[in-house]
Short mmCIF file of C-alpha atoms in Angstrom, two decimals:
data_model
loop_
_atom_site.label_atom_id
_atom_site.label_comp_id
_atom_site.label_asym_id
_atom_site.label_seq_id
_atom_site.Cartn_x
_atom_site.Cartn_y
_atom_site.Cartn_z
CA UNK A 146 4.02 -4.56 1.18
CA UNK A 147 3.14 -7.51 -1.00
CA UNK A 148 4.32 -5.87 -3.76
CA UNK A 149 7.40 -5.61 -3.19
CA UNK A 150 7.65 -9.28 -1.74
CA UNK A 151 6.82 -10.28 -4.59
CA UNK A 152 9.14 -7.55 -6.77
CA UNK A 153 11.71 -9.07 -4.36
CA UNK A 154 11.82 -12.53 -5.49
CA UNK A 155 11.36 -11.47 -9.30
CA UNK A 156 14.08 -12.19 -11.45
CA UNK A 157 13.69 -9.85 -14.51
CA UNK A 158 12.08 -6.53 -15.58
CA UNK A 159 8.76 -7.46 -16.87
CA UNK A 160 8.30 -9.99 -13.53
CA UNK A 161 8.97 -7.04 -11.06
CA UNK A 162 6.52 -4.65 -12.99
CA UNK A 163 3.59 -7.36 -12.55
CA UNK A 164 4.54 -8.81 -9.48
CA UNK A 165 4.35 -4.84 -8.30
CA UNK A 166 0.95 -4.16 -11.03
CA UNK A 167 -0.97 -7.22 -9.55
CA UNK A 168 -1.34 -6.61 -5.61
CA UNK A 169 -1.50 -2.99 -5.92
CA UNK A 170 -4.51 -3.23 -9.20
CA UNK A 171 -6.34 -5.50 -6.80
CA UNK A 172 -6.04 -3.12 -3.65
CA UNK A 173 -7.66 -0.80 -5.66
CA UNK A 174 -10.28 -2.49 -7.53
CA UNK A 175 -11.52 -3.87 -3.63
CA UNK A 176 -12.38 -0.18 -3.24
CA UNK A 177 -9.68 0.24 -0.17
CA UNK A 178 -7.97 3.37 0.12
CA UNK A 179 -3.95 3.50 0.01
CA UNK A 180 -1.99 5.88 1.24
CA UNK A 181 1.18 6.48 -0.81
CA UNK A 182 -1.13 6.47 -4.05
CA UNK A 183 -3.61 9.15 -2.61
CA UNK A 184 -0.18 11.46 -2.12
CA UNK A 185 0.51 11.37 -5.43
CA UNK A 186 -3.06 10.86 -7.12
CA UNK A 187 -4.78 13.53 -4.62
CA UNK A 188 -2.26 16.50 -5.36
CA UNK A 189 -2.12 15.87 -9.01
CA UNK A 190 -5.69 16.10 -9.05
CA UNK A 191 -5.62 19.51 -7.39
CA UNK A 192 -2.56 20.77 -9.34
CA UNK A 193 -5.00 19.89 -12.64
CA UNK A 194 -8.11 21.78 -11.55
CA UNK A 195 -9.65 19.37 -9.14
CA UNK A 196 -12.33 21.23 -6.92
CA UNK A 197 -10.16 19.55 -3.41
CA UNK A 198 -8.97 22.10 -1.01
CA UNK A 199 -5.85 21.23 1.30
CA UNK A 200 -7.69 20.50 4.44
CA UNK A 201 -9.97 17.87 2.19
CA UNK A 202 -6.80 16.21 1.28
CA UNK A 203 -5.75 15.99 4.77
CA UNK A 204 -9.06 14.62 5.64
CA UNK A 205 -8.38 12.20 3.56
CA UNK A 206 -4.66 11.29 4.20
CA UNK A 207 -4.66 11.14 7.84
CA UNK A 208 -7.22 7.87 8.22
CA UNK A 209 -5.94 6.33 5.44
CA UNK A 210 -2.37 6.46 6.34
CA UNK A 211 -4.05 5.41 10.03
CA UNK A 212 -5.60 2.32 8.27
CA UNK A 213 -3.01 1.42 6.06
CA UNK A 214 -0.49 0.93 9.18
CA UNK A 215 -3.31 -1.13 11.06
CA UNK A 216 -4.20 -2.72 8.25
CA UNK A 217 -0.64 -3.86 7.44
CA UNK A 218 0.18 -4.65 11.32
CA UNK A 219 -2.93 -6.56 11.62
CA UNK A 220 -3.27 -8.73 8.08
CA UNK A 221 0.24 -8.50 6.43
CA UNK A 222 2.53 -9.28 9.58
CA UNK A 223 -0.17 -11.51 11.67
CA UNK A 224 -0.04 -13.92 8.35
CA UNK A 225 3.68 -13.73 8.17
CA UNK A 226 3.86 -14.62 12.45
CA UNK A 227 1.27 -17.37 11.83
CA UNK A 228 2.82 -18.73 8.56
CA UNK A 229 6.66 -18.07 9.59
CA UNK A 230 6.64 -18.54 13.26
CA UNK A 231 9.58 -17.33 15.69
CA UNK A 232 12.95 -17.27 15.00
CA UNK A 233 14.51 -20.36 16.72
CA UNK A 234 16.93 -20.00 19.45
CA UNK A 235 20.16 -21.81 18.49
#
């Protein structure tokens, strides 16, 4: 969600691709799972010879995508509520 805030308000090519690399490299290098990579990373894995079965993937999958919408609910719109406020009534 960040990144593409930030990809948003970027103005040229090379500003969208880092606004989009930075959040995302630093999601990952906390440890934290994300969904929409692990469908991509996950199956490419086991369409390469990775020893995952289908029901490991959706092990997998289903609590992240769980924790990802928390996650996002909780920290991403909370912050924007508390640093944004209301709309005002006109």
């Amino acid at each position: 969600c960040m990144a593409v805030w930030c990809a948003t308000n970027a103005s040229d090519v090379a500003s969208k691709a880092m606004a989009v690399f930075l959040p995302i490299s630093g999601f990952v290098a906390l440890g934290l799972e994300h969904s929409v990579a692990n469908m991509f990373m996950i199956p490419f894995g086991m369409l390469n010879g990775a020893d995952v079965t289908v029901q490991q993937f959706m092990g997998n999958i289903v609590p992240v995508t769980l924790g990802n919408i928390v996650g996002g609910a909780i920290c991403v719109a909370s912050v924007y509520h508390y640093v944004f406020g209301t709309k005002a009534q006109a």
